[in-house]
PDB file of C-alpha atoms in Angstrom:
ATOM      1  CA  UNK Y   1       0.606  18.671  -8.950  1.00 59.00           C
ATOM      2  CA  UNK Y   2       2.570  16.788 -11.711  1.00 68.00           C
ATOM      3  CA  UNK Y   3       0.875  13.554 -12.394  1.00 80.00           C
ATOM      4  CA  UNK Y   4       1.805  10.811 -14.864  1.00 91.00           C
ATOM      5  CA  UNK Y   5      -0.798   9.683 -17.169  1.00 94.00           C
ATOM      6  CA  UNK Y   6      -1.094   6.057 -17.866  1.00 96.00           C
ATOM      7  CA  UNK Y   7      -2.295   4.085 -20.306  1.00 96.00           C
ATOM      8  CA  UNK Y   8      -4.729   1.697 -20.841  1.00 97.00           C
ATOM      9  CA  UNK Y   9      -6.756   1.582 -17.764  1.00 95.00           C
ATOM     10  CA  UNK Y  10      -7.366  -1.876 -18.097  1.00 96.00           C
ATOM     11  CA  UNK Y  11      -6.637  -4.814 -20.790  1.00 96.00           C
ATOM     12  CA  UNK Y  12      -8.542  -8.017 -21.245  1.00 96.00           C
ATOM     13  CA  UNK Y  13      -6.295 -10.186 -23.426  1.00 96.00           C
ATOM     14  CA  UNK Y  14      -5.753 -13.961 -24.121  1.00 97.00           C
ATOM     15  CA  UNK Y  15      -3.150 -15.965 -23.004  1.00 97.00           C
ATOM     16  CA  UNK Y  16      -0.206 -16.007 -25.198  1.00 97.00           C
ATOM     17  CA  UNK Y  17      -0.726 -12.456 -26.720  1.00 97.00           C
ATOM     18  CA  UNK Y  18       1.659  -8.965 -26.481  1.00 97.00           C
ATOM     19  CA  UNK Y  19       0.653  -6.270 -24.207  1.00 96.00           C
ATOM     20  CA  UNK Y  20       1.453  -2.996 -24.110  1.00 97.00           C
ATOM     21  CA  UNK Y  21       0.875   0.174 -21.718  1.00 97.00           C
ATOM     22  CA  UNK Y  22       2.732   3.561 -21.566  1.00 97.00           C
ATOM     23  CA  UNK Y  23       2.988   6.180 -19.219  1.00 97.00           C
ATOM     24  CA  UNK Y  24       3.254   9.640 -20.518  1.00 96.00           C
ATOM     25  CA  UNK Y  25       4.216  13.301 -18.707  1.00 94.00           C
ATOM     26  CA  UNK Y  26       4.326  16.829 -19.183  1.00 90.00           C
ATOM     27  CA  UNK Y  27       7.446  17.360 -17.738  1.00 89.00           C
ATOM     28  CA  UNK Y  28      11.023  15.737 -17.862  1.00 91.00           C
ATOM     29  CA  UNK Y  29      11.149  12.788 -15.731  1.00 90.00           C
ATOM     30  CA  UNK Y  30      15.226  11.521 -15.475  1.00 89.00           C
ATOM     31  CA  UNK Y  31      14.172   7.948 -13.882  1.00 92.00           C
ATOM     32  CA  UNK Y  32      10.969   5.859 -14.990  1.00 94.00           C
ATOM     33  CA  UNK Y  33      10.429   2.966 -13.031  1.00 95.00           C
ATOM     34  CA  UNK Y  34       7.717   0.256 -13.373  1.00 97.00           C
ATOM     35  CA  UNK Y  35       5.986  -1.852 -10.761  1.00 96.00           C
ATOM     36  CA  UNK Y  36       3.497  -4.707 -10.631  1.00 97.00           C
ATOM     37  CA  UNK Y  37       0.560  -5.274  -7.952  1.00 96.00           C
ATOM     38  CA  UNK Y  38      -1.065  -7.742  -7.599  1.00 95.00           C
ATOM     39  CA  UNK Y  39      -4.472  -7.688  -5.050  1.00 90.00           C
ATOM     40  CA  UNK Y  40      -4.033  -7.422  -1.715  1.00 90.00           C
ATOM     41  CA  UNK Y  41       0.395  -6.986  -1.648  1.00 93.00           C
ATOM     42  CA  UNK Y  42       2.176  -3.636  -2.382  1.00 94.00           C
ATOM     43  CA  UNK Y  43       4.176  -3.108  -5.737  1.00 95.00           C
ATOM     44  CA  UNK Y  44       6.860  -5.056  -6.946  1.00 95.00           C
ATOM     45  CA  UNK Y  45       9.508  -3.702  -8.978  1.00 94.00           C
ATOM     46  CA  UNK Y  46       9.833  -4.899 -12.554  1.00 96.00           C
ATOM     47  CA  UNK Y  47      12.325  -2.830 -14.082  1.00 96.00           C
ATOM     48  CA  UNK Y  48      13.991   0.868 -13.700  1.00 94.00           C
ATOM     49  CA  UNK Y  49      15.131   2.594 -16.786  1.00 95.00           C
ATOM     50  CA  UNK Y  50      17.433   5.704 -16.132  1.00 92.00           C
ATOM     51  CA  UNK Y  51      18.679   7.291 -19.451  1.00 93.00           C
ATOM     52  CA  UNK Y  52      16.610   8.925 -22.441  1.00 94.00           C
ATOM     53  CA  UNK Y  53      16.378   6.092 -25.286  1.00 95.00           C
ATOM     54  CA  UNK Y  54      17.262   2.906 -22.825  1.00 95.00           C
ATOM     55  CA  UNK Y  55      15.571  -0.093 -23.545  1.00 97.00           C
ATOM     56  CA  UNK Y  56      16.262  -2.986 -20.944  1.00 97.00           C
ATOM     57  CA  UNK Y  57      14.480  -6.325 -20.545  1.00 97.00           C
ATOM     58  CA  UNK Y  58      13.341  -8.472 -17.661  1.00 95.00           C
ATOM     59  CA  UNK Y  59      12.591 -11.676 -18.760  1.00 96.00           C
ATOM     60  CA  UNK Y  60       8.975 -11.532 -20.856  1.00 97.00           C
ATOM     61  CA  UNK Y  61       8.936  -7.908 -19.783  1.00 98.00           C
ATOM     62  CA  UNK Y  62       9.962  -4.848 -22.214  1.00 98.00           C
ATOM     63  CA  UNK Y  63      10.722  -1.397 -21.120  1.00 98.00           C
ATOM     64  CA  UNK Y  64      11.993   1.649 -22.584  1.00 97.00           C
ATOM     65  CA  UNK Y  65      12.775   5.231 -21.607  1.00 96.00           C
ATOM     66  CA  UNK Y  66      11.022   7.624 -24.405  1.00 96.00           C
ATOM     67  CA  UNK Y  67      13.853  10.219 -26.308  1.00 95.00           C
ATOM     68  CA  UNK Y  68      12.028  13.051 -24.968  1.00 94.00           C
ATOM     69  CA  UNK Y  69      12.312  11.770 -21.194  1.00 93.00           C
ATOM     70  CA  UNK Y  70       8.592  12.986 -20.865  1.00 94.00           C
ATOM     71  CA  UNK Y  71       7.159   9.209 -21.772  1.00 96.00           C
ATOM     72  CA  UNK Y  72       7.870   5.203 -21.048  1.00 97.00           C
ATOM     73  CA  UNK Y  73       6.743   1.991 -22.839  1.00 97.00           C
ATOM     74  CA  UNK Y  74       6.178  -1.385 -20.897  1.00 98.00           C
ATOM     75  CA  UNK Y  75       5.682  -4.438 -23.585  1.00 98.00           C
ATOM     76  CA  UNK Y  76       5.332  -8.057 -21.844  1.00 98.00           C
ATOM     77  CA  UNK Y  77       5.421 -10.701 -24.491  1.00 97.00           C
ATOM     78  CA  UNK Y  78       3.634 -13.728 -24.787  1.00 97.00           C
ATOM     79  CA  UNK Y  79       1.097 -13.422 -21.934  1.00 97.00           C
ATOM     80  CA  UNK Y  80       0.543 -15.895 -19.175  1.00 97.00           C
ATOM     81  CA  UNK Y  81      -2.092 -16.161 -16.783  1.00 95.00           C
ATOM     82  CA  UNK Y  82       0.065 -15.026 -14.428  1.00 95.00           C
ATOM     83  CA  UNK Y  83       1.135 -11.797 -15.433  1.00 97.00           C
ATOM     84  CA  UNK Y  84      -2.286 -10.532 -13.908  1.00 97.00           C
ATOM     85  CA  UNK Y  85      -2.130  -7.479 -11.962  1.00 97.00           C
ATOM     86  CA  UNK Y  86      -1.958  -3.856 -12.074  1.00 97.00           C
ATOM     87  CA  UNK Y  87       0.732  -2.024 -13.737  1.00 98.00           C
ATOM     88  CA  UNK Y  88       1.935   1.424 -12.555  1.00 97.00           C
ATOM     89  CA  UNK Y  89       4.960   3.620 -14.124  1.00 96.00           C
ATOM     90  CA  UNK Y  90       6.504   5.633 -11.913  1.00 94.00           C
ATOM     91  CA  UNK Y  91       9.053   9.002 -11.267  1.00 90.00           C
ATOM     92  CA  UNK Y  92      10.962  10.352  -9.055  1.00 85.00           C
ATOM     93  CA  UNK Y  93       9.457  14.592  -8.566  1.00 75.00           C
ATOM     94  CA  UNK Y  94      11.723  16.641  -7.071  1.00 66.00           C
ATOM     95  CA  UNK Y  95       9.398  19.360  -6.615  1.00 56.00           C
ATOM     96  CA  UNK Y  96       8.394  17.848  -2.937  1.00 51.00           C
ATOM     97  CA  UNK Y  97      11.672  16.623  -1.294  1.00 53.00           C
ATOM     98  CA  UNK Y  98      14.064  13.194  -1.474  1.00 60.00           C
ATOM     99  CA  UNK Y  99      12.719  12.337  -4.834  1.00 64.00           C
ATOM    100  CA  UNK Y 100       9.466  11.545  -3.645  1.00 80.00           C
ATOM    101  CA  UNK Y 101       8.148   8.842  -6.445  1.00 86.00           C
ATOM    102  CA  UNK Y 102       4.816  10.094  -8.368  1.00 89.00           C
ATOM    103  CA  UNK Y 103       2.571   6.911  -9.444  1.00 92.00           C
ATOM    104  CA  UNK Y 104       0.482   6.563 -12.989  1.00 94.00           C
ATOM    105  CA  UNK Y 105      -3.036   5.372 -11.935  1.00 94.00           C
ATOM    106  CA  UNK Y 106      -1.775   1.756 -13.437  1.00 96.00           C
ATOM    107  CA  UNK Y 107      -3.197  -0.837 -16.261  1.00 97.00           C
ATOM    108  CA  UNK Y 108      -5.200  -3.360 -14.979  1.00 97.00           C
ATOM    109  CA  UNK Y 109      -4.474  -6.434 -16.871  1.00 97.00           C
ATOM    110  CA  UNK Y 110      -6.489  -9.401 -16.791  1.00 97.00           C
ATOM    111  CA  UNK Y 111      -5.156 -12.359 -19.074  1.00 96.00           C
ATOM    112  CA  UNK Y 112      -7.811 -15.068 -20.104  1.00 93.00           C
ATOM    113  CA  UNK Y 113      -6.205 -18.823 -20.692  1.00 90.00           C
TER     114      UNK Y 113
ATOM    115  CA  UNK P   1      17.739  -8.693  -1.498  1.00 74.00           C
ATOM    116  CA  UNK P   2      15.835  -5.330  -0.779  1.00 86.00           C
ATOM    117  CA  UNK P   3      12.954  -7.176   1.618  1.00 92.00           C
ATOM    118  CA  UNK P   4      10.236  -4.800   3.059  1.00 95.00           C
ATOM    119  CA  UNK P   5       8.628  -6.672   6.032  1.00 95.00           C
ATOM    120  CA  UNK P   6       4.960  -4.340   6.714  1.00 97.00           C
ATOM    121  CA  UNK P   7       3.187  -5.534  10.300  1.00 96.00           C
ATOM    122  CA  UNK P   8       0.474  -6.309  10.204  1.00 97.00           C
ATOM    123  CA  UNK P   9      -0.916  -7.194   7.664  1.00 96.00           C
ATOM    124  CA  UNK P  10      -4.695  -6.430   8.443  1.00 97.00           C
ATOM    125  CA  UNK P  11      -6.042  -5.039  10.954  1.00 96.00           C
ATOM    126  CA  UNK P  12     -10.207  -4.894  12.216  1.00 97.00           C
ATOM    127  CA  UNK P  13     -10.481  -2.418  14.716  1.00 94.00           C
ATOM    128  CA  UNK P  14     -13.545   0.126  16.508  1.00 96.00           C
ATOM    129  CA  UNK P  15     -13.740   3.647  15.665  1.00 96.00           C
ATOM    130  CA  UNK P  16     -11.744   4.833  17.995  1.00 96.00           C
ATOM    131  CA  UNK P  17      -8.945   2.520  18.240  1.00 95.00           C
ATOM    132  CA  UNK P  18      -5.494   3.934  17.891  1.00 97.00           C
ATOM    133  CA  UNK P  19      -3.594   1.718  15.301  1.00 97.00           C
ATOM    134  CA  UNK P  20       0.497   1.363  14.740  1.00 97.00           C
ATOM    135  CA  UNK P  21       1.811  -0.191  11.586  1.00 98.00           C
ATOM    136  CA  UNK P  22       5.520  -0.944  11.473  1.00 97.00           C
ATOM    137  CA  UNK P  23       7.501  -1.207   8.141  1.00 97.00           C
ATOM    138  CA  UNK P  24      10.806  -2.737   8.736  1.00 96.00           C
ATOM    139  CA  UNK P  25      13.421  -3.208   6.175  1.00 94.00           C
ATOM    140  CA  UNK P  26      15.006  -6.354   6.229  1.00 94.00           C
ATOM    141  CA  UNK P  27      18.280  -6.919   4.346  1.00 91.00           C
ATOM    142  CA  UNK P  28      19.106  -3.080   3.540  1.00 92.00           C
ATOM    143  CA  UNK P  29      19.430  -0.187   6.408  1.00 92.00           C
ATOM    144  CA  UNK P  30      16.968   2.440   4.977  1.00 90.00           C
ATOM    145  CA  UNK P  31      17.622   6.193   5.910  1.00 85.00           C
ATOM    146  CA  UNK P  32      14.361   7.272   4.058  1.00 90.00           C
ATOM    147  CA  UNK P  33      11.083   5.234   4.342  1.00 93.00           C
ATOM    148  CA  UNK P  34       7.902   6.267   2.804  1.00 94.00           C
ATOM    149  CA  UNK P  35       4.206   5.988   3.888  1.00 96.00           C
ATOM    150  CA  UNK P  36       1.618   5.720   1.256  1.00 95.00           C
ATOM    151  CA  UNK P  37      -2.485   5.045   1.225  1.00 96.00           C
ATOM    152  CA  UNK P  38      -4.639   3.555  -1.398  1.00 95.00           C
ATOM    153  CA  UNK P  39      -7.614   3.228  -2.130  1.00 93.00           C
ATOM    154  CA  UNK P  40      -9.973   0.793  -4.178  1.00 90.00           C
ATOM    155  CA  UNK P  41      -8.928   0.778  -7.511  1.00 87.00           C
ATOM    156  CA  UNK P  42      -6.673   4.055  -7.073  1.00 90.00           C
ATOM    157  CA  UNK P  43      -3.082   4.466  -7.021  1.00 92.00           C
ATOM    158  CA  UNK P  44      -0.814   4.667  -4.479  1.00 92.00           C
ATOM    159  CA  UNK P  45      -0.892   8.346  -3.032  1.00 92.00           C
ATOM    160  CA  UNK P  46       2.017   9.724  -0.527  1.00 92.00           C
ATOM    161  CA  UNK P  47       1.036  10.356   2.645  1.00 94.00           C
ATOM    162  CA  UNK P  48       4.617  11.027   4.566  1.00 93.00           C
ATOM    163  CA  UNK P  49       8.381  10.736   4.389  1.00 92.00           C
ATOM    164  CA  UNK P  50      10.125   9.574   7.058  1.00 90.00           C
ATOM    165  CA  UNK P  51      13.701  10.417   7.886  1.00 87.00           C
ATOM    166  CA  UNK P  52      15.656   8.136  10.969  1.00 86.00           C
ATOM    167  CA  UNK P  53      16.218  10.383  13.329  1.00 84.00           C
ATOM    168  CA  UNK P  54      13.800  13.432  12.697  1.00 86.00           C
ATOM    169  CA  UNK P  55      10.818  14.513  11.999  1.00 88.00           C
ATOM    170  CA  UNK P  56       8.471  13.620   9.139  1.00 92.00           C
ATOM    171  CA  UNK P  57       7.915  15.352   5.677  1.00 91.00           C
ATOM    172  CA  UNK P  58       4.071  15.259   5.451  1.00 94.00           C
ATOM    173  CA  UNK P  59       2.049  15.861   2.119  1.00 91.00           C
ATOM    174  CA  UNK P  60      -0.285  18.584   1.767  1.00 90.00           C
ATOM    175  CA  UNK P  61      -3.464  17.618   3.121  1.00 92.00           C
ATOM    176  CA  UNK P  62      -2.180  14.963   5.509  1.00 94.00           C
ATOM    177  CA  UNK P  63      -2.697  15.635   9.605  1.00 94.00           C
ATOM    178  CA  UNK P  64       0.474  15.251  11.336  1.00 92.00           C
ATOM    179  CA  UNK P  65      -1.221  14.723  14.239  1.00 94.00           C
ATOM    180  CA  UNK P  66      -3.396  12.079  13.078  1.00 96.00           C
ATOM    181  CA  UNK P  67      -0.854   9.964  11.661  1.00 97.00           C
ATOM    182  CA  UNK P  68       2.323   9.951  13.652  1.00 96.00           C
ATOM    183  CA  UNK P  69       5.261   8.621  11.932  1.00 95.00           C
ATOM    184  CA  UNK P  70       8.504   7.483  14.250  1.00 92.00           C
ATOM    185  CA  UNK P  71      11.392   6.767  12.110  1.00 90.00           C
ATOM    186  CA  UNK P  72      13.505   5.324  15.421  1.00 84.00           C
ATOM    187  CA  UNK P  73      16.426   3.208  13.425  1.00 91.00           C
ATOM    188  CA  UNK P  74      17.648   2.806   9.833  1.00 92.00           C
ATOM    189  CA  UNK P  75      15.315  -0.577   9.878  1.00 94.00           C
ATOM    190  CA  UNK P  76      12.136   0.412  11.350  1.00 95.00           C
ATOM    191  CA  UNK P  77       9.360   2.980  10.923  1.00 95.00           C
ATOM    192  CA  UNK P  78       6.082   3.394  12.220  1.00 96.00           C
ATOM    193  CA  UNK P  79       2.719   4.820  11.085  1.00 97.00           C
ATOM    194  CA  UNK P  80       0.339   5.253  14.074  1.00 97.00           C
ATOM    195  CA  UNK P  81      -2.711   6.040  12.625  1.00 97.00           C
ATOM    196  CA  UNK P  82      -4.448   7.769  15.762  1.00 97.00           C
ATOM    197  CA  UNK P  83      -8.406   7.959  17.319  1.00 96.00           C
ATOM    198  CA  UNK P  84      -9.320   6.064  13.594  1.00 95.00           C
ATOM    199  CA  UNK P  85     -12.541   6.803  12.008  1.00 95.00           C
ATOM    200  CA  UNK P  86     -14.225   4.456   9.632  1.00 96.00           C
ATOM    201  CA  UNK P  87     -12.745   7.038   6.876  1.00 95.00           C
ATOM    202  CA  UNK P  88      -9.876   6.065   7.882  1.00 96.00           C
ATOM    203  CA  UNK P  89     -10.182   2.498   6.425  1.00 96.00           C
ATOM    204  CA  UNK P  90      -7.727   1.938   3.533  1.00 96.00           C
ATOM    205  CA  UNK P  91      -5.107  -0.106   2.326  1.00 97.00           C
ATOM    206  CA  UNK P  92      -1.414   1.461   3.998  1.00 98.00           C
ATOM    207  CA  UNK P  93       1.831   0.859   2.088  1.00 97.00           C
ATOM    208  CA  UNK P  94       5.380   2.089   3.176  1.00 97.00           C
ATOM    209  CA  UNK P  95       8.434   1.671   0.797  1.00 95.00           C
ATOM    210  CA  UNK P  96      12.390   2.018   1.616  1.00 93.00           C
ATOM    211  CA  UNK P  97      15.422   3.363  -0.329  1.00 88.00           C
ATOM    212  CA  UNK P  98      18.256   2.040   0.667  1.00 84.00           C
ATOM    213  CA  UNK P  99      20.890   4.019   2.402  1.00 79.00           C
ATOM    214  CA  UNK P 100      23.270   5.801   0.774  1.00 76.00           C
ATOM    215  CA  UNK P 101      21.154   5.498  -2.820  1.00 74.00           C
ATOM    216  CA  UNK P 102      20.444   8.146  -5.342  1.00 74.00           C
ATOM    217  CA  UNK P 103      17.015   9.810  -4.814  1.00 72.00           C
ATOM    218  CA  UNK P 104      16.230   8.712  -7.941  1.00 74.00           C
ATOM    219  CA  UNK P 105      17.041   4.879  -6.981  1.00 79.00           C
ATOM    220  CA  UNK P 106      13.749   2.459  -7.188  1.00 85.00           C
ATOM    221  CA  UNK P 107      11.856   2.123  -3.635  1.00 89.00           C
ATOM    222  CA  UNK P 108      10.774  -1.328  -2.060  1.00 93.00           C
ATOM    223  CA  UNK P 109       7.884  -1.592  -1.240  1.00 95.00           C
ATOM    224  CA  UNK P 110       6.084  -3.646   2.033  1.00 96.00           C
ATOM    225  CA  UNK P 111       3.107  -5.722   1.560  1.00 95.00           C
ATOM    226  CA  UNK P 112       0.612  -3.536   3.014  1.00 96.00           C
ATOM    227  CA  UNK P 113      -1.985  -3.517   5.915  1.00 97.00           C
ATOM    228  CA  UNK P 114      -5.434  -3.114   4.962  1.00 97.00           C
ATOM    229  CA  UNK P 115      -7.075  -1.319   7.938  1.00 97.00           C
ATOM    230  CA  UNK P 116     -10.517  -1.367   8.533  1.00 97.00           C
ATOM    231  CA  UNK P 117     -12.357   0.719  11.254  1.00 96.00           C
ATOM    232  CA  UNK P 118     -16.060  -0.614  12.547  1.00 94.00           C
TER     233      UNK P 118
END
């Protein structure tokens, strides 16, 4: 089945510093959405992106929408201990039925103060 | 806005035990809901689709029978997960689009019930 490859797995950073994780495909996604988890509660939305080339913020948090629809980019700026969690990008595949949404594996980020 | 309300939130049980999860949406009437499982350190994998009103859209691989999905009102679904093994155990997550929305519109997600079978 189609799967999205993300990357990093995992990030140990300080506080204070840039991250950033993409999510890459091999086929033509037309929505890229990214969530946060954190342990023990189910995602949260962070931002949807839903046009080749967009770039929209969300406070700290970066995202953009590659040109070739096939890949996403989440930056999150200055790092705080909060921002701890996993990571996933996401798609809607149409190959099953209603849009069913396809998950990355995530980026674990762990953020040392 | 968007609120996902997932009950309960853990549940201990013997192998055996028939187990119902409820996902309710809170603030939105949801036409679709969706059922996913995870696992340690894994990513959220689609087990079902529920529709309000008719029958489920199971993934490939997933019993029907095993885990019966009622989708009785745009606010409420539930996952029964039936005659649970210890295999069974995992971390159960159900999502909402609200009504009317594109397909390709973000779902919300519940908190999740972490089931775990003796």
């Amino acid at each position: 089945g189609q799967q999205l490859n993300q990357s990093p797995q995992s990030m140990f950073i300080q506080e204070g510093e840039d991250v950033s994780m993409n999510c890459t495909s091999s086929s033509i996604f037309n929505t890229w959405l990214w969530y946060k988890q954190e342990p023990g509660e189910g995602p949260v939305l962070l931002i949807a992106l839903y046009k080749a080339g967009e770039l929209t913020s969300n406070g700290r948090l970066t995202a953009q929408f590659g040109i070739t629809r096939k890949d996403s980019f989440l930056n999150i700026s200055a790092s705080i201990p909060s921002d701890v969690g996993i990571y996933f990008c996401a798609g809607p595949w149409y190959g099953g039925s209603q849009g069913n949404l396809i998950f990355g594996k995530g980026t674990k980020l762990s953020v040392k103060p | 806005g968007a609120v996902v309300s997932q009950h309960p939130s853990r549940v201990i049980c013997k192998s055996g035990t028939s187990v119902k999860i409820e996902c309710r949406s809170l603030d939105f009437q949801a036409t679709t809901m969706f059922w996913y499982r995870q696992f340690p350190k894994q990513s959220l994998m689609l087990m079902a689709t529920s529709n309000e009103g008719s029958k489920a859209t199971y993934e490939q691989g997933v019993e029907k029978d095993k885990f019966l999905i009622n989708h009785a009102s745009l606010t409420l679904s539930t996952l029964t997960v039936t005659s649970a093994h210890p295999e069974d155990s995992s971390f159960y997550i159900c999502s909402a689009r609200v009504q009317g929305s594109l397909s390709n519109q973000p779902q919300h997600f519940g908190d999740g019930t972490r089931l775990s079978i003796l």
